[in-house]
PDB file of C-alpha atoms in Angstrom:
ATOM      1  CA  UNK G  73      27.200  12.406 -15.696  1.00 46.00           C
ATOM      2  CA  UNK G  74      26.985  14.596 -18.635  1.00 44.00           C
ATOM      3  CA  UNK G  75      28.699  17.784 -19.570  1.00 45.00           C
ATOM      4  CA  UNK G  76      26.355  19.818 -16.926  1.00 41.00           C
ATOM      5  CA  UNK G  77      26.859  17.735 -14.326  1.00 50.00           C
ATOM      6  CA  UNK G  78      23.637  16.152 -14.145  1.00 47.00           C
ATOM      7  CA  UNK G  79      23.205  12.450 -14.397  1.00 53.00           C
ATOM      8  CA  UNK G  80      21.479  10.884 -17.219  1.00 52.00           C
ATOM      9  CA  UNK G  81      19.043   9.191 -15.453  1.00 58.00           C
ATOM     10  CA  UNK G  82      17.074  12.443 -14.772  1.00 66.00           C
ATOM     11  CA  UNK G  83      16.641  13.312 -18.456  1.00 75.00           C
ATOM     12  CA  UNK G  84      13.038  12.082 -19.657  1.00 72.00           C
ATOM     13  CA  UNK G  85      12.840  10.585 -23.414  1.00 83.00           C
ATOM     14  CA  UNK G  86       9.544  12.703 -22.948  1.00 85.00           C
ATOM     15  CA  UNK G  87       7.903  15.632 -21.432  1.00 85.00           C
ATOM     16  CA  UNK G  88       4.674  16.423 -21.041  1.00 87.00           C
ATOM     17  CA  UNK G  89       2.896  19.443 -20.598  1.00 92.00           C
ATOM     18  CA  UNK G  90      -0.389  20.043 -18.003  1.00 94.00           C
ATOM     19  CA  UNK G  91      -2.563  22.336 -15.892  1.00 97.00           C
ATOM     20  CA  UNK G  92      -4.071  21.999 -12.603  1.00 96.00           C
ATOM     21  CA  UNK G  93      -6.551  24.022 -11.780  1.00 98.00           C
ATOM     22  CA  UNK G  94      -7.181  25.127  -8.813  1.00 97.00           C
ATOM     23  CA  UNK G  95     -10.452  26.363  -7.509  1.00 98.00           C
ATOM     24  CA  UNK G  96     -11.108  27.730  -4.013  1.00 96.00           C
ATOM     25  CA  UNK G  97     -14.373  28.490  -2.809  1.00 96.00           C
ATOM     26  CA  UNK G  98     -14.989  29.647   0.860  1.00 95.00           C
ATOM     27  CA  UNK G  99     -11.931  28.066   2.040  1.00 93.00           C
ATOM     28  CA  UNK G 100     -12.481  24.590   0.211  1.00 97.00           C
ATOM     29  CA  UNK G 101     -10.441  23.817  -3.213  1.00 98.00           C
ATOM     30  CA  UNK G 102     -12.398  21.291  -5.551  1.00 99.00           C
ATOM     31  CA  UNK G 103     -10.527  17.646  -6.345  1.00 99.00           C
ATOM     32  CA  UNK G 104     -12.132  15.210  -8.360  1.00 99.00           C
ATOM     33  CA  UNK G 105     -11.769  11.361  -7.866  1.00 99.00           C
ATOM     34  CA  UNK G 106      -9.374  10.484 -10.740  1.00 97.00           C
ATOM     35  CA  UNK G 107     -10.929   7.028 -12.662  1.00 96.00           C
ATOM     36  CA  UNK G 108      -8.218   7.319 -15.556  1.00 87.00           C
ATOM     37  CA  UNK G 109      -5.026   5.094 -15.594  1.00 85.00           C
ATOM     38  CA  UNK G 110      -2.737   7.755 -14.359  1.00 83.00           C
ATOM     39  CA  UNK G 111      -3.368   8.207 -11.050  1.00 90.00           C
ATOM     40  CA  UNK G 112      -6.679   6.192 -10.918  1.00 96.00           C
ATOM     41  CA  UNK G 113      -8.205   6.157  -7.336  1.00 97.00           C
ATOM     42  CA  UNK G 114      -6.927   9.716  -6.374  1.00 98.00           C
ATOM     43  CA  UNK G 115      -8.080  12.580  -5.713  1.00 99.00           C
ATOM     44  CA  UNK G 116      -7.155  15.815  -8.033  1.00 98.00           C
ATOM     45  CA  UNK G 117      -7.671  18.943  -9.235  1.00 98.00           C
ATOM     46  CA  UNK G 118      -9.020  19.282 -12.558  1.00 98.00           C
ATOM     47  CA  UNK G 119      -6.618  19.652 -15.297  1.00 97.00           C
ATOM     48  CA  UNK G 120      -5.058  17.906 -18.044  1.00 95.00           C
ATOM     49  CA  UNK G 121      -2.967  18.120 -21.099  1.00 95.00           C
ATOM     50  CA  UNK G 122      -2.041  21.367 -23.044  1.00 97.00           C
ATOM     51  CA  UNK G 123      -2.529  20.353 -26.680  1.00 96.00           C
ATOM     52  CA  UNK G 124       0.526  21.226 -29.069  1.00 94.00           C
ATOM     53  CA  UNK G 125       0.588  25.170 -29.910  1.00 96.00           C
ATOM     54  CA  UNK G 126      -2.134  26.056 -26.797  1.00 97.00           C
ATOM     55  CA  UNK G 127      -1.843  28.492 -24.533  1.00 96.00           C
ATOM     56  CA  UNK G 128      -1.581  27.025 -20.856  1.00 96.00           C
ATOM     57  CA  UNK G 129      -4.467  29.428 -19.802  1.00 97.00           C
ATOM     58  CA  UNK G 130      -6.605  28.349 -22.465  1.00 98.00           C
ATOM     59  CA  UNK G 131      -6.012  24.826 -21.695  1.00 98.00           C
ATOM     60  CA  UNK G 132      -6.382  25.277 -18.272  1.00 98.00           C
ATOM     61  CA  UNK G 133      -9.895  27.209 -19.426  1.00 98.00           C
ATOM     62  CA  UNK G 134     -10.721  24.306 -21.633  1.00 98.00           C
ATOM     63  CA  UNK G 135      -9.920  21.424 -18.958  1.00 98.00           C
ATOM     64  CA  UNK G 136     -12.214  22.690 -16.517  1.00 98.00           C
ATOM     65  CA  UNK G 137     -15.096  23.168 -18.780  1.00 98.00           C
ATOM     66  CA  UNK G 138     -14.639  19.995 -20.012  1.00 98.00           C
ATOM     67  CA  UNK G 139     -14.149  18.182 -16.851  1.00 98.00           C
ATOM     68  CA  UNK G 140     -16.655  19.701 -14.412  1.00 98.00           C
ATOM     69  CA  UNK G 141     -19.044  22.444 -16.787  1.00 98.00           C
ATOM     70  CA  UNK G 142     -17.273  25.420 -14.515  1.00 98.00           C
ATOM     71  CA  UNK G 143     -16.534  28.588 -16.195  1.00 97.00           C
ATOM     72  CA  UNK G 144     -12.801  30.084 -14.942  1.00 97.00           C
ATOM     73  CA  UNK G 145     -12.625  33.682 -14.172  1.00 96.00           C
ATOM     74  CA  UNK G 146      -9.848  35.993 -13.127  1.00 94.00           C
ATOM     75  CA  UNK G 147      -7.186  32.954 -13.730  1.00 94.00           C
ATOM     76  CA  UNK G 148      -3.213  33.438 -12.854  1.00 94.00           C
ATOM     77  CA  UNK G 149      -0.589  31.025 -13.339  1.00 92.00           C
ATOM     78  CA  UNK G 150       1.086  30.461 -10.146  1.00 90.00           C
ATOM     79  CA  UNK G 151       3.511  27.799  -9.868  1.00 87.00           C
ATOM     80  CA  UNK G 152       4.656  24.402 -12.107  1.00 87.00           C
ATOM     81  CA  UNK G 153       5.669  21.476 -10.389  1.00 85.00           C
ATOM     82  CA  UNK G 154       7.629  18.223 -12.243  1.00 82.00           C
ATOM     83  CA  UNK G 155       8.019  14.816 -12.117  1.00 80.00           C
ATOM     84  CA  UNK G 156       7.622  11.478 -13.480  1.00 78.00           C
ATOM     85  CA  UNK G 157       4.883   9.218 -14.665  1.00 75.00           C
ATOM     86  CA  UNK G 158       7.012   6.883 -15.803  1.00 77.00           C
ATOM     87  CA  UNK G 159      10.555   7.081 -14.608  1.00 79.00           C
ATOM     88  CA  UNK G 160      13.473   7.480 -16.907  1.00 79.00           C
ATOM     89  CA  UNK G 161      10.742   7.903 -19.610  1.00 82.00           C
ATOM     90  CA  UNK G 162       7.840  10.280 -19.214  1.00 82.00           C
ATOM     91  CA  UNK G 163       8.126  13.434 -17.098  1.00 84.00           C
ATOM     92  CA  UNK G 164       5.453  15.796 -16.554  1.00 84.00           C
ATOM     93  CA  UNK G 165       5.600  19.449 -15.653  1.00 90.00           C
ATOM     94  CA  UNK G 166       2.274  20.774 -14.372  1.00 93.00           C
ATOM     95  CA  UNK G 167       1.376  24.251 -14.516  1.00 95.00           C
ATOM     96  CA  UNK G 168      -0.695  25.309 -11.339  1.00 96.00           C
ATOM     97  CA  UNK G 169      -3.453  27.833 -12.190  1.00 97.00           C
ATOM     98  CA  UNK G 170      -5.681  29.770  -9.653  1.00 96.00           C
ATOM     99  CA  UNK G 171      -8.649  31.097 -10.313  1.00 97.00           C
ATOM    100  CA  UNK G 172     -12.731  31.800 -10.070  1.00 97.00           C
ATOM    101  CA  UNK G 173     -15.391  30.187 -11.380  1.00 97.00           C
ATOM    102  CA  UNK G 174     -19.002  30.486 -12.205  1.00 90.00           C
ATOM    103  CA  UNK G 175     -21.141  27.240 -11.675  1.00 91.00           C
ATOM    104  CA  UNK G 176     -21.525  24.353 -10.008  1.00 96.00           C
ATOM    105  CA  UNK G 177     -19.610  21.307 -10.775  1.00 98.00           C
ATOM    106  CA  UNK G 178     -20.955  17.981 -12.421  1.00 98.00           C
ATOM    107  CA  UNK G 179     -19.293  14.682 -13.588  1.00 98.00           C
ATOM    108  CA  UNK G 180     -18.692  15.821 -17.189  1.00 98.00           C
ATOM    109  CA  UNK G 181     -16.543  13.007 -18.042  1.00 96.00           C
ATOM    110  CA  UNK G 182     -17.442   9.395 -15.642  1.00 95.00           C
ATOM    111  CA  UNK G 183     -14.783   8.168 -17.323  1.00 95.00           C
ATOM    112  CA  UNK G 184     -12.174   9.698 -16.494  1.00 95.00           C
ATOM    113  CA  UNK G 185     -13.794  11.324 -12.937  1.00 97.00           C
ATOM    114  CA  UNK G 186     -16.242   9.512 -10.296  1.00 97.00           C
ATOM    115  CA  UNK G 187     -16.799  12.749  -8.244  1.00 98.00           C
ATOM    116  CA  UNK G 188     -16.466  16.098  -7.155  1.00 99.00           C
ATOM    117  CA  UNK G 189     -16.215  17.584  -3.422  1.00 98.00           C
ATOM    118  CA  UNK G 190     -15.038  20.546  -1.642  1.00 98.00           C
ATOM    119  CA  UNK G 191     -12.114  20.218   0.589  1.00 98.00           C
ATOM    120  CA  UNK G 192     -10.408  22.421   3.166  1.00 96.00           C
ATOM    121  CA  UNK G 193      -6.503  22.220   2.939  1.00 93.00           C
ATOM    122  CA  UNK G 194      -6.856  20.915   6.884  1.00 92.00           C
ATOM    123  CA  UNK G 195      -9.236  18.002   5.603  1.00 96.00           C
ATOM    124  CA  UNK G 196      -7.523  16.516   2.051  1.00 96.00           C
ATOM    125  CA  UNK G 197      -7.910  13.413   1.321  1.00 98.00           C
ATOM    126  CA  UNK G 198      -4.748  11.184   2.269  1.00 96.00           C
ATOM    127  CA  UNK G 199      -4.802   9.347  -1.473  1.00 97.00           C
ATOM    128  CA  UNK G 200      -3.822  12.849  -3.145  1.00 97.00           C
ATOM    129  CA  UNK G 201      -3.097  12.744  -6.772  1.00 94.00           C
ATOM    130  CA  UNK G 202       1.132  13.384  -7.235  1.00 88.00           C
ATOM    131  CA  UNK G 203       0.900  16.765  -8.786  1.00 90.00           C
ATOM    132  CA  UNK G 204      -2.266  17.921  -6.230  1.00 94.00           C
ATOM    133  CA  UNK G 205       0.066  16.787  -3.888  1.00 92.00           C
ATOM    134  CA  UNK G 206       2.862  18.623  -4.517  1.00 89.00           C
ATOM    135  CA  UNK G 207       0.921  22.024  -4.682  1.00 92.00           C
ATOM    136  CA  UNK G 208      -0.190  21.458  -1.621  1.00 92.00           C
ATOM    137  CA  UNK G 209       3.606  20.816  -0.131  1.00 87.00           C
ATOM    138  CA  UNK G 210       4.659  24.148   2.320  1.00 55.00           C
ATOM    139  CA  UNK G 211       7.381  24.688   0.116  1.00 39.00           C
ATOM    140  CA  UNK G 212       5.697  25.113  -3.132  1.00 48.00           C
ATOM    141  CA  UNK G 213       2.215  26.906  -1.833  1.00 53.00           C
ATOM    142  CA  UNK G 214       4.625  30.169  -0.015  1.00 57.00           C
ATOM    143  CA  UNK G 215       3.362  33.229  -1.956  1.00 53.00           C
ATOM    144  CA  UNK G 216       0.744  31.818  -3.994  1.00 54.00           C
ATOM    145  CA  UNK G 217      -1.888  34.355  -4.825  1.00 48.00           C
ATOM    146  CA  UNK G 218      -5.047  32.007  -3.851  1.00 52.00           C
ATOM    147  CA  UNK G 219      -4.633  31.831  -0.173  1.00 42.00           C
ATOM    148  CA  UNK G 220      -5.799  35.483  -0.352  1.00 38.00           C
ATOM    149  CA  UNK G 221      -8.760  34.544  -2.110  1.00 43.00           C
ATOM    150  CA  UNK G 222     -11.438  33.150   0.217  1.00 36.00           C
TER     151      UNK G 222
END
């Protein structure tokens, strides 16, 4: 335990900073089928790192031109959700952002993303990616500003 009361083994050596971005169209939120390491073989929205000195709206701007050719409009930052990628090591804390966008979405980077499709919450995929999947928990979704936006 240290001085706050918290035990050591939920301090990370490391923390990293990312957005998820979450678009909604007609009900249906866009995931992509992750082919990087981290979370290969799941299905997420797009997103990534915030680079050192970035704004998290940028990034989240950036990441989802990058990633799918979509332009964001009328973006918020709703919600951040944490946890580890590697335990006792590497946290993440994910920065959820809503928004528009303009486009339609293609494979931008087959690298790192197999595919692209339209979901409604009541039909998600069951392999989730761990931060998709948090936003998507009751808890953490109460009040967010895209379930008025249909």
């Amino acid at each position: 335990m240290n001085s706050f009361g918290h035990s050591e083994a939920s301090y990370a050596t490391e923390t990293v900073l990312g957005v998820g971005v979450v678009i909604q169209r007609e009900g249906r939120y866009l995931l992509g089928l992750r082919r990087s390491e981290y979370g290969y073989g799941t299905w997420g929205f797009p997103g990534g790192k915030v680079d050192m000195g970035e704004d998290p709206l940028a990034a989240a701007s950036r990441e989802l031109l990058e990633e799918t050719g979509l332009v964001l409009t009328d973006s918020v930052a709703t919600t951040w959700r944490t946890g580890w990628i590697e335990p006792g090591k590497l946290r993440h804390i994910t920065l959820f952002v809503e928004g528009g966008s303009t486009g339609a979405p293609t494979c931008m980077e087959p690298d790192k993303c197999e595919a692209w499709s339209w979901f409604a919450e009541d039909a998600l995929p069951a392999n989730l990616f761990e931060p998709t999947q948090l936003y998507f928990s009751r808890a953490q979704r109460m009040g967010s500003p895209q379930r008025g936006r249909q």
